PDB file of C-alpha atoms and ligand atoms in Angstrom:
ATOM      1  CA  TRP I   1       0.000   0.000   0.000  1.00 44.00           C
ATOM      2  CA  VAL I   2       1.453   3.335  -0.969  1.00 45.00           C
ATOM      3  CA  HIS I   3       0.056   6.641   0.302  1.00 49.00           C
ATOM      4  CA  LEU I   4       1.154   9.710  -1.673  1.00 48.00           C
ATOM      5  CA  GLN I   5       0.375  13.179  -0.432  1.00 52.00           C
ATOM      6  CA  ALA I   6       0.942  16.542  -2.152  1.00 50.00           C
ATOM      7  CA  ARG I   7       2.279  19.195   0.220  1.00 53.00           C
ATOM      8  CA  MET I   8       3.265  22.802  -0.347  1.00 51.00           C
ATOM      9  CA  GLU I   9       6.151  23.968   1.881  1.00 53.00           C
ATOM     10  CA  PRO I  10       6.322  27.679   2.869  1.00 57.00           C
ATOM     11  CA  GLY I  11       8.461  29.550   0.332  1.00 56.00           C
ATOM     12  CA  GLU I  12       8.014  26.870  -2.282  1.00 54.00           C
ATOM     13  CA  SER I  13       5.061  28.379  -4.081  1.00 54.00           C
ATOM     14  CA  ASN I  14       5.874  26.762  -7.399  1.00 51.00           C
ATOM     15  CA  THR I  15       7.139  23.513  -6.154  1.00 50.00           C
ATOM     16  CA  THR I  16       4.977  20.651  -5.201  1.00 52.00           C
ATOM     17  CA  LYS I  17       6.545  17.941  -3.129  1.00 56.00           C
ATOM     18  CA  LEU I  18       5.172  14.487  -3.215  1.00 56.00           C
ATOM     19  CA  LEU I  19       5.676  12.860   0.131  1.00 57.00           C
ATOM     20  CA  GLY I  20       5.476   9.132  -0.063  1.00 56.00           C
ATOM     21  CA  THR I  21       5.022   6.621   2.711  1.00 55.00           C
ATOM     22  CA  VAL I  22       5.025   2.967   2.063  1.00 56.00           C
ATOM     23  CA  GLN I  23       3.041   1.098   4.620  1.00 59.00           C
ATOM     24  CA  ASP I  24       3.543  -2.578   4.549  1.00 64.00           C
ATOM     25  CA  ILE I  25       0.212  -4.091   5.582  1.00 69.00           C
ATOM     26  CA  SER I  26       1.725  -7.552   5.729  1.00 83.00           C
ATOM     27  CA  LYS I  27       4.009  -6.275   8.539  1.00 82.00           C
ATOM     28  CA  GLU I  28       0.921  -5.295  10.575  1.00 81.00           C
ATOM     29  CA  LYS I  29      -0.527  -8.733   9.989  1.00 83.00           C
ATOM     30  CA  GLN I  30       2.733 -10.289  11.044  1.00 87.00           C
ATOM     31  CA  ALA I  31       2.761  -8.183  14.231  1.00 86.00           C
ATOM     32  CA  ASP I  32      -0.787  -9.380  14.989  1.00 81.00           C
ATOM     33  CA  GLN I  33       0.331 -12.947  14.388  1.00 85.00           C
ATOM     34  CA  TYR I  34       3.288 -12.516  16.797  1.00 88.00           C
ATOM     35  CA  LYS I  35       0.909 -11.097  19.397  1.00 85.00           C
ATOM     36  CA  ASP I  36      -1.525 -13.988  18.956  1.00 85.00           C
ATOM     37  CA  ASP I  37       1.295 -16.552  19.129  1.00 87.00           C
ATOM     38  CA  PHE I  38       2.703 -14.938  22.257  1.00 90.00           C
ATOM     39  CA  ILE I  39      -0.705 -14.896  23.987  1.00 88.00           C
ATOM     40  CA  SER I  40      -1.336 -18.501  23.035  1.00 87.00           C
ATOM     41  CA  ILE I  41       2.088 -19.733  24.265  1.00 90.00           C
ATOM     42  CA  ALA I  42       1.988 -17.635  27.450  1.00 90.00           C
ATOM     43  CA  SER I  43      -1.474 -18.869  28.406  1.00 89.00           C
ATOM     44  CA  HIS I  44      -0.494 -22.503  27.719  1.00 89.00           C
ATOM     45  CA  GLU I  45       2.604 -22.092  29.882  1.00 92.00           C
ATOM     46  CA  LEU I  46       0.551 -20.583  32.701  1.00 92.00           C
ATOM     47  CA  ARG I  47      -1.803 -23.529  32.820  1.00 90.00           C
ATOM     48  CA  THR I  48       0.641 -25.931  34.494  1.00 92.00           C
ATOM     49  CA  PRO I  49       1.635 -23.728  37.459  1.00 94.00           C
ATOM     50  CA  ILE I  50      -2.030 -22.892  37.965  1.00 94.00           C
ATOM     51  CA  THR I  51      -2.955 -26.578  38.135  1.00 93.00           C
ATOM     52  CA  ILE I  52      -0.145 -27.081  40.676  1.00 95.00           C
ATOM     53  CA  LEU I  53      -1.357 -24.128  42.763  1.00 95.00           C
ATOM     54  CA  SER I  54      -4.914 -25.396  42.687  1.00 94.00           C
ATOM     55  CA  GLY I  55      -3.823 -28.889  43.808  1.00 95.00           C
ATOM     56  CA  THR I  56      -1.707 -27.404  46.601  1.00 95.00           C
ATOM     57  CA  LEU I  57      -4.627 -25.340  47.873  1.00 94.00           C
ATOM     58  CA  GLN I  58      -6.861 -28.421  47.887  1.00 94.00           C
ATOM     59  CA  LEU I  59      -4.238 -30.317  49.926  1.00 94.00           C
ATOM     60  CA  LEU I  60      -3.928 -27.416  52.329  1.00 93.00           C
ATOM     61  CA  GLU I  61      -7.712 -27.264  52.718  1.00 91.00           C
ATOM     62  CA  ARG I  62      -7.879 -30.987  53.513  1.00 91.00           C
ATOM     63  CA  ASN I  63      -4.976 -30.981  55.953  1.00 91.00           C
ATOM     64  CA  LYS I  64      -5.560 -27.740  57.789  1.00 87.00           C
ATOM     65  CA  PRO I  65      -6.207 -27.836  61.544  1.00 85.00           C
ATOM     66  CA  LYS I  66      -9.971 -27.985  62.201  1.00 83.00           C
ATOM     67  CA  GLU I  67     -10.285 -24.791  64.228  1.00 84.00           C
ATOM     68  CA  ASP I  68      -8.339 -22.284  62.222  1.00 85.00           C
ATOM     69  CA  PRO I  69     -10.704 -19.643  60.786  1.00 87.00           C
ATOM     70  CA  LYS I  70      -7.809 -17.376  59.795  1.00 90.00           C
ATOM     71  CA  LEU I  71      -6.227 -20.050  57.641  1.00 91.00           C
ATOM     72  CA  SER I  72      -9.632 -20.956  56.156  1.00 90.00           C
ATOM     73  CA  GLY I  73     -10.134 -17.301  55.213  1.00 91.00           C
ATOM     74  CA  LEU I  74      -6.725 -17.142  53.557  1.00 93.00           C
ATOM     75  CA  ILE I  75      -7.331 -20.357  51.593  1.00 93.00           C
ATOM     76  CA  ASP I  76     -10.705 -19.006  50.513  1.00 91.00           C
ATOM     77  CA  GLN I  77      -9.130 -15.762  49.304  1.00 94.00           C
ATOM     78  CA  ALA I  78      -6.392 -17.639  47.421  1.00 95.00           C
ATOM     79  CA  ASN I  79      -9.022 -19.861  45.775  1.00 93.00           C
ATOM     80  CA  LYS I  80     -11.040 -16.833  44.625  1.00 90.00           C
ATOM     81  CA  GLY I  81      -7.936 -15.194  43.113  1.00 93.00           C
ATOM     82  CA  LEU I  82      -6.937 -18.429  41.428  1.00 94.00           C
ATOM     83  CA  LYS I  83     -10.424 -18.828  39.971  1.00 90.00           C
ATOM     84  CA  LYS I  84     -10.231 -15.358  38.398  1.00 89.00           C
ATOM     85  CA  VAL I  85      -6.835 -16.069  36.849  1.00 92.00           C
ATOM     86  CA  THR I  86      -8.056 -19.449  35.577  1.00 92.00           C
ATOM     87  CA  ILE I  87     -11.051 -17.824  33.845  1.00 89.00           C
ATOM     88  CA  LEU I  88      -8.803 -15.185  32.213  1.00 91.00           C
ATOM     89  CA  ILE I  89      -6.401 -17.825  30.921  1.00 92.00           C
ATOM     90  CA  GLU I  90      -9.207 -20.041  29.636  1.00 91.00           C
ATOM     91  CA  ASP I  91     -10.646 -16.986  27.827  1.00 91.00           C
ATOM     92  CA  LEU I  92      -7.274 -16.243  26.214  1.00 92.00           C
ATOM     93  CA  LEU I  93      -6.856 -19.859  25.132  1.00 91.00           C
ATOM     94  CA  ASN I  94     -10.406 -20.057  23.821  1.00 91.00           C
ATOM     95  CA  ALA I  95     -10.076 -16.780  21.915  1.00 91.00           C
ATOM     96  CA  SER I  96      -6.864 -17.797  20.163  1.00 88.00           C
ATOM     97  CA  LYS I  97      -8.375 -21.185  19.291  1.00 88.00           C
ATOM     98  CA  MET I  98     -11.431 -19.448  17.804  1.00 90.00           C
ATOM     99  CA  ASN I  99      -9.339 -16.894  15.957  1.00 86.00           C
ATOM    100  CA  GLU I 100      -7.560 -19.752  14.226  1.00 85.00           C
ATOM    101  CA  GLY I 101     -10.909 -21.304  13.321  1.00 88.00           C
ATOM    102  CA  GLN I 102     -10.281 -24.241  15.628  1.00 87.00           C
ATOM    103  CA  LEU I 103     -13.503 -24.322  17.580  1.00 90.00           C
ATOM    104  CA  HIS I 104     -14.867 -27.854  17.449  1.00 92.00           C
ATOM    105  CA  LEU I 105     -18.362 -28.563  18.689  1.00 93.00           C
ATOM    106  CA  ASN I 106     -19.533 -31.708  20.385  1.00 95.00           C
ATOM    107  CA  LYS I 107     -23.206 -31.593  19.389  1.00 95.00           C
ATOM    108  CA  LYS I 108     -25.852 -33.626  21.192  1.00 95.00           C
ATOM    109  CA  PRO I 109     -29.551 -33.017  21.922  1.00 95.00           C
ATOM    110  CA  PHE I 110     -30.068 -31.173  25.205  1.00 95.00           C
ATOM    111  CA  ASN I 111     -32.740 -29.187  27.001  1.00 93.00           C
ATOM    112  CA  ILE I 112     -31.900 -25.493  27.001  1.00 92.00           C
ATOM    113  CA  VAL I 113     -33.947 -24.600  30.094  1.00 91.00           C
ATOM    114  CA  GLU I 114     -32.181 -27.321  32.096  1.00 92.00           C
ATOM    115  CA  ALA I 115     -28.880 -25.912  30.820  1.00 94.00           C
ATOM    116  CA  VAL I 116     -29.924 -22.392  31.893  1.00 94.00           C
ATOM    117  CA  ASN I 117     -30.919 -23.663  35.351  1.00 92.00           C
ATOM    118  CA  GLU I 118     -27.579 -25.454  35.761  1.00 94.00           C
ATOM    119  CA  CYS I 119     -25.734 -22.228  34.888  1.00 94.00           C
ATOM    120  CA  CYS I 120     -27.776 -20.263  37.436  1.00 92.00           C
ATOM    121  CA  ALA I 121     -27.132 -22.838  40.172  1.00 92.00           C
ATOM    122  CA  HIS I 122     -23.415 -22.707  39.367  1.00 89.00           C
ATOM    123  CA  ILE I 123     -23.214 -18.896  39.417  1.00 89.00           C
ATOM    124  CA  ASN I 124     -25.503 -18.447  42.394  1.00 86.00           C
ATOM    125  CA  ARG I 125     -23.942 -21.087  44.679  1.00 82.00           C
ATOM    126  CA  GLU I 126     -23.830 -18.573  47.508  1.00 79.00           C
ATOM    127  CA  GLY I 127     -27.422 -17.430  46.907  1.00 78.00           C
ATOM    128  CA  ILE I 128     -26.493 -13.743  46.531  1.00 83.00           C
ATOM    129  CA  TYR I 129     -28.417 -13.017  43.347  1.00 85.00           C
ATOM    130  CA  LYS I 130     -32.006 -13.359  42.325  1.00 86.00           C
ATOM    131  CA  ILE I 131     -31.997 -14.977  38.912  1.00 89.00           C
ATOM    132  CA  ILE I 132     -35.475 -15.402  37.494  1.00 91.00           C
ATOM    133  CA  VAL I 133     -35.899 -17.878  34.648  1.00 91.00           C
ATOM    134  CA  GLU I 134     -39.032 -17.348  32.552  1.00 90.00           C
ATOM    135  CA  GLY I 135     -40.384 -19.551  29.796  1.00 86.00           C
ATOM    136  CA  ASP I 136     -40.786 -23.230  29.393  1.00 72.00           C
ATOM    137  CA  LEU I 137     -39.133 -25.025  26.536  1.00 74.00           C
ATOM    138  CA  SER I 138     -39.730 -28.708  26.528  1.00 77.00           C
ATOM    139  CA  ALA I 139     -38.110 -29.417  23.149  1.00 74.00           C
ATOM    140  CA  ASP I 140     -34.462 -30.411  23.000  1.00 85.00           C
ATOM    141  CA  ILE I 141     -32.050 -28.562  20.772  1.00 91.00           C
ATOM    142  CA  LEU I 142     -29.013 -29.980  19.019  1.00 94.00           C
ATOM    143  CA  GLY I 143     -25.818 -28.282  20.101  1.00 96.00           C
ATOM    144  CA  ASP I 144     -22.741 -28.324  22.280  1.00 96.00           C
ATOM    145  CA  SER I 145     -24.293 -27.830  25.709  1.00 96.00           C
ATOM    146  CA  ASP I 146     -20.960 -26.960  27.423  1.00 95.00           C
ATOM    147  CA  ARG I 147     -20.292 -24.219  24.893  1.00 96.00           C
ATOM    148  CA  ILE I 148     -23.849 -22.861  25.036  1.00 97.00           C
ATOM    149  CA  GLN I 149     -23.613 -22.834  28.832  1.00 96.00           C
ATOM    150  CA  GLN I 150     -20.374 -20.859  28.452  1.00 96.00           C
ATOM    151  CA  VAL I 151     -22.349 -18.175  26.559  1.00 97.00           C
ATOM    152  CA  ILE I 152     -25.119 -18.063  29.186  1.00 97.00           C
ATOM    153  CA  ILE I 153     -22.534 -17.836  31.993  1.00 95.00           C
ATOM    154  CA  ASN I 154     -20.736 -15.000  30.150  1.00 95.00           C
ATOM    155  CA  PHE I 155     -23.998 -13.055  29.796  1.00 96.00           C
ATOM    156  CA  VAL I 156     -25.040 -13.582  33.422  1.00 95.00           C
ATOM    157  CA  ASN I 157     -21.560 -12.816  34.805  1.00 93.00           C
ATOM    158  CA  ASN I 158     -21.532  -9.580  32.788  1.00 94.00           C
ATOM    159  CA  ALA I 159     -24.981  -8.664  34.109  1.00 93.00           C
ATOM    160  CA  ILE I 160     -23.632  -9.176  37.629  1.00 91.00           C
ATOM    161  CA  LYS I 161     -20.400  -7.289  36.924  1.00 90.00           C
ATOM    162  CA  TYR I 162     -21.782  -4.275  35.035  1.00 89.00           C
ATOM    163  CA  ALA I 163     -24.988  -3.864  37.017  1.00 83.00           C
ATOM    164  CA  PRO I 164     -23.520  -4.233  40.518  1.00 75.00           C
ATOM    165  CA  ASP I 165     -26.330  -2.472  42.361  1.00 77.00           C
ATOM    166  CA  GLU I 166     -28.952  -4.673  40.766  1.00 70.00           C
ATOM    167  CA  LYS I 167     -29.076  -8.151  42.141  1.00 74.00           C
ATOM    168  CA  ILE I 168     -32.027  -9.234  39.996  1.00 86.00           C
ATOM    169  CA  ILE I 169     -31.331 -10.801  36.614  1.00 92.00           C
ATOM    170  CA  ARG I 170     -34.003 -12.176  34.301  1.00 94.00           C
ATOM    171  CA  ILE I 171     -33.427 -14.957  31.806  1.00 95.00           C
ATOM    172  CA  LYS I 172     -36.117 -15.445  29.202  1.00 94.00           C
ATOM    173  CA  ALA I 173     -36.498 -18.517  26.998  1.00 93.00           C
ATOM    174  CA  VAL I 174     -38.825 -18.223  24.004  1.00 93.00           C
ATOM    175  CA  ASP I 175     -39.847 -20.872  21.514  1.00 91.00           C
ATOM    176  CA  GLN I 176     -39.982 -19.155  18.099  1.00 91.00           C
ATOM    177  CA  GLY I 177     -40.950 -22.184  16.032  1.00 89.00           C
ATOM    178  CA  ASP I 178     -37.807 -23.303  14.213  1.00 91.00           C
ATOM    179  CA  THR I 179     -35.585 -21.408  16.608  1.00 93.00           C
ATOM    180  CA  ILE I 180     -35.279 -20.675  20.328  1.00 94.00           C
ATOM    181  CA  LYS I 181     -34.317 -17.320  21.809  1.00 95.00           C
ATOM    182  CA  ILE I 182     -32.538 -16.920  25.145  1.00 96.00           C
ATOM    183  CA  SER I 183     -32.210 -13.420  26.639  1.00 96.00           C
ATOM    184  CA  VAL I 184     -30.377 -12.280  29.749  1.00 96.00           C
ATOM    185  CA  ILE I 185     -31.844  -9.015  30.994  1.00 94.00           C
ATOM    186  CA  ASP I 186     -30.363  -6.671  33.582  1.00 92.00           C
ATOM    187  CA  SER I 187     -31.344  -3.212  34.783  1.00 88.00           C
ATOM    188  CA  GLY I 188     -27.832  -1.783  34.859  1.00 87.00           C
ATOM    189  CA  PRO I 189     -26.526   1.245  32.959  1.00 85.00           C
ATOM    190  CA  GLY I 190     -26.948  -0.308  29.493  1.00 86.00           C
ATOM    191  CA  ILE I 191     -24.627   0.394  26.556  1.00 87.00           C
ATOM    192  CA  ASP I 192     -24.707   3.312  24.092  1.00 82.00           C
ATOM    193  CA  TYR I 193     -25.916   2.166  20.686  1.00 78.00           C
ATOM    194  CA  GLY I 194     -22.894   3.929  19.120  1.00 80.00           C
ATOM    195  CA  LYS I 195     -20.598   1.559  20.967  1.00 81.00           C
ATOM    196  CA  ALA I 196     -22.651  -1.548  20.455  1.00 83.00           C
ATOM    197  CA  ALA I 197     -21.390  -2.104  16.886  1.00 85.00           C
ATOM    198  CA  HIS I 198     -18.023  -3.422  18.083  1.00 91.00           C
ATOM    199  CA  LEU I 199     -19.229  -5.154  21.205  1.00 92.00           C
ATOM    200  CA  PHE I 200     -18.602  -8.654  19.878  1.00 94.00           C
ATOM    201  CA  ASP I 201     -15.113  -7.847  18.504  1.00 93.00           C
ATOM    202  CA  ARG I 202     -12.000  -9.372  20.021  1.00 91.00           C
ATOM    203  CA  TYR I 203     -10.536  -7.312  22.933  1.00 91.00           C
ATOM    204  CA  TYR I 204     -13.275  -4.644  22.619  1.00 91.00           C
ATOM    205  CA  ARG I 205     -14.243  -2.979  25.901  1.00 90.00           C
ATOM    206  CA  VAL I 206     -16.575  -0.048  26.503  1.00 87.00           C
ATOM    207  CA  ASP I 207     -15.300   2.821  28.621  1.00 78.00           C
ATOM    208  CA  SER I 208     -17.460   2.527  31.744  1.00 73.00           C
ATOM    209  CA  LYS I 209     -17.597   6.215  32.713  1.00 71.00           C
ATOM    210  CA  GLY I 210     -14.562   6.150  34.974  1.00 72.00           C
ATOM    211  CA  ILE I 211     -15.444   2.906  36.758  1.00 77.00           C
ATOM    212  CA  GLN I 212     -12.723   0.274  36.468  1.00 81.00           C
ATOM    213  CA  TYR I 213     -13.998  -3.230  35.795  1.00 85.00           C
ATOM    214  CA  SER I 214     -11.466  -5.979  35.252  1.00 83.00           C
ATOM    215  CA  GLY I 215     -11.642  -7.953  32.017  1.00 88.00           C
ATOM    216  CA  LEU I 216     -10.011  -8.592  28.665  1.00 90.00           C
ATOM    217  CA  GLY I 217     -12.881  -7.880  26.290  1.00 93.00           C
ATOM    218  CA  LEU I 218     -13.067 -11.509  25.206  1.00 94.00           C
ATOM    219  CA  GLY I 219     -16.278 -12.876  26.751  1.00 95.00           C
ATOM    220  CA  LEU I 220     -18.643 -11.508  24.117  1.00 96.00           C
ATOM    221  CA  TYR I 221     -16.239 -12.318  21.268  1.00 96.00           C
ATOM    222  CA  ILE I 222     -16.040 -15.944  22.442  1.00 96.00           C
ATOM    223  CA  SER I 223     -19.826 -16.042  22.882  1.00 97.00           C
ATOM    224  CA  ALA I 224     -20.379 -14.709  19.350  1.00 97.00           C
ATOM    225  CA  GLU I 225     -18.005 -17.290  17.849  1.00 96.00           C
ATOM    226  CA  ILE I 226     -19.806 -20.119  19.668  1.00 97.00           C
ATOM    227  CA  ILE I 227     -23.241 -18.964  18.524  1.00 98.00           C
ATOM    228  CA  LYS I 228     -22.089 -18.358  14.917  1.00 96.00           C
ATOM    229  CA  LYS I 229     -20.587 -21.857  14.809  1.00 96.00           C
ATOM    230  CA  HIS I 230     -24.049 -23.193  15.791  1.00 97.00           C
ATOM    231  CA  GLY I 231     -25.619 -21.298  12.867  1.00 97.00           C
ATOM    232  CA  GLY I 232     -27.335 -18.884  15.272  1.00 97.00           C
ATOM    233  CA  LYS I 233     -27.445 -15.148  15.917  1.00 97.00           C
ATOM    234  CA  ILE I 234     -26.317 -13.050  18.872  1.00 97.00           C
ATOM    235  CA  GLY I 235     -27.153  -9.452  19.772  1.00 95.00           C
ATOM    236  CA  LEU I 236     -27.985  -6.730  22.225  1.00 94.00           C
ATOM    237  CA  THR I 237     -31.231  -4.885  22.746  1.00 90.00           C
ATOM    238  CA  ASN I 238     -30.753  -1.695  24.702  1.00 79.00           C
ATOM    239  CA  ASN I 239     -33.558  -0.634  26.981  1.00 70.00           C
ATOM    240  CA  ASN I 240     -32.956   3.140  26.741  1.00 66.00           C
ATOM    241  CA  GLY I 241     -30.542   3.402  29.637  1.00 69.00           C
ATOM    242  CA  ALA I 242     -32.666   1.040  31.705  1.00 79.00           C
ATOM    243  CA  GLY I 243     -30.444  -1.975  31.279  1.00 88.00           C
ATOM    244  CA  SER I 244     -29.242  -4.372  28.628  1.00 92.00           C
ATOM    245  CA  GLU I 245     -30.773  -7.422  27.060  1.00 94.00           C
ATOM    246  CA  PHE I 246     -28.161  -9.761  25.604  1.00 96.00           C
ATOM    247  CA  TRP I 247     -29.714 -12.527  23.523  1.00 97.00           C
ATOM    248  CA  PHE I 248     -28.942 -15.383  21.196  1.00 97.00           C
ATOM    249  CA  VAL I 249     -31.104 -17.306  18.777  1.00 96.00           C
ATOM    250  CA  LEU I 250     -30.365 -20.919  17.902  1.00 95.00           C
ATOM    251  CA  PRO I 251     -31.897 -23.258  15.371  1.00 93.00           C
ATOM    252  CA  LYS I 252     -33.586 -26.179  17.080  1.00 87.00           C
TER     253      LYS I 252
HETATM  254  P1  LIG X   1     -15.068  -7.848  29.507  1.00 89.18           P
HETATM  255  O1  LIG X   1     -16.226  -7.968  30.440  1.00 89.18           O
HETATM  256  O2  LIG X   1     -13.909  -8.713  29.867  1.00 89.18           O
HETATM  257  O3  LIG X   1     -14.668  -6.431  29.262  1.00 89.18           O
HETATM  258  P2  LIG X   1     -16.888  -8.731  27.387  1.00 89.18           P
HETATM  259  O4  LIG X   1     -16.551  -9.134  25.999  1.00 89.18           O
HETATM  260  O5  LIG X   1     -17.637  -9.711  28.208  1.00 89.18           O
HETATM  261  O6  LIG X   1     -15.496  -8.378  28.061  1.00 89.18           O
HETATM  262  O7  LIG X   1     -17.711  -7.371  27.336  1.00 89.18           O
HETATM  263  C1  LIG X   1     -17.283  -6.320  26.483  1.00 89.18           C
HETATM  264  C2  LIG X   1     -17.760  -4.988  27.029  1.00 89.18           C
HETATM  265  O8  LIG X   1     -19.195  -4.908  26.935  1.00 89.18           O
HETATM  266  C3  LIG X   1     -17.451  -4.766  28.480  1.00 89.18           C
HETATM  267  O9  LIG X   1     -16.187  -4.165  28.642  1.00 89.18           O
HETATM  268  C4  LIG X   1     -18.581  -3.883  28.975  1.00 89.18           C
HETATM  269  O10 LIG X   1     -18.221  -2.530  28.820  1.00 89.18           O
HETATM  270  C5  LIG X   1     -19.727  -4.179  28.019  1.00 89.18           C
HETATM  271  N1  LIG X   1     -20.789  -5.000  28.656  1.00 89.18           N
HETATM  272  C6  LIG X   1     -20.959  -6.337  28.565  1.00 89.18           C
HETATM  273  N2  LIG X   1     -22.059  -6.734  29.212  1.00 89.18           N
HETATM  274  C7  LIG X   1     -22.614  -5.633  29.759  1.00 89.18           C
HETATM  275  C8  LIG X   1     -23.798  -5.376  30.563  1.00 89.18           C
HETATM  276  N3  LIG X   1     -24.628  -6.373  30.933  1.00 89.18           N
HETATM  277  N4  LIG X   1     -24.046  -4.089  30.905  1.00 89.18           N
HETATM  278  C9  LIG X   1     -23.244  -3.061  30.518  1.00 89.18           C
HETATM  279  N5  LIG X   1     -22.108  -3.251  29.778  1.00 89.18           N
HETATM  280  C10 LIG X   1     -21.803  -4.504  29.387  1.00 89.18           C
END
């Protein structure tokens, strides 16, 4: 790619200079490739020490003296931190796999409402949130239930993260004939429509008006790749500043 620009320098009224810059697009692609390779190798390398740490914490938990609340608290804290790091690394690994077109689905018939309920039980183990599931879908759908659950968990975790004052989350399941629609609805701040166009891009994050939320901008990208691979659609319906509705539609 060659960009040529005509520029008149002061005192050079009759002379036109052509300034040329040669931008090698393949170099940019190569830089992206290096970045992707680095992320993929680094996250693979981090997996082993994390497994060791997790095993060590389990051993510590089992062998700790019975009456030691301080130690229990510390183990609990370490487990929470480790869980966060594990999720980040899994996201990085998943995203690089998907970017290389290596997402393989293990499709089997499963009941989507049961899958939704399992996700809610998993997220709400401590009973902090009120997650209301509406709709009754008796028909099974054909898909990779682990991957679809990953999408539901991403949506619900985002609703929890970005709408922290709201502890009520609604999940709606609708039978649309040949397709099913699952929506996760929160009453948080919502997302400007102007920013919504890139929401499902890799590493895209919306500036949250000065509030710092941790994250890599990969959850929605991974979710979109999973749904696309199932032949479905994914999107956001904004409720005019009164929350977000993230949804996906899947063929039965
Ligand atoms: P991450 O949460 O790691 O930033 P995601 O891909 O899950 O990555 O989300 C991308 C961006 O979309 C987030 O940075 C956030 O700004 C916005 N977002 C996602 N879900 C919600 C939600 N329920 N309410 C408001 N903003 C959201």
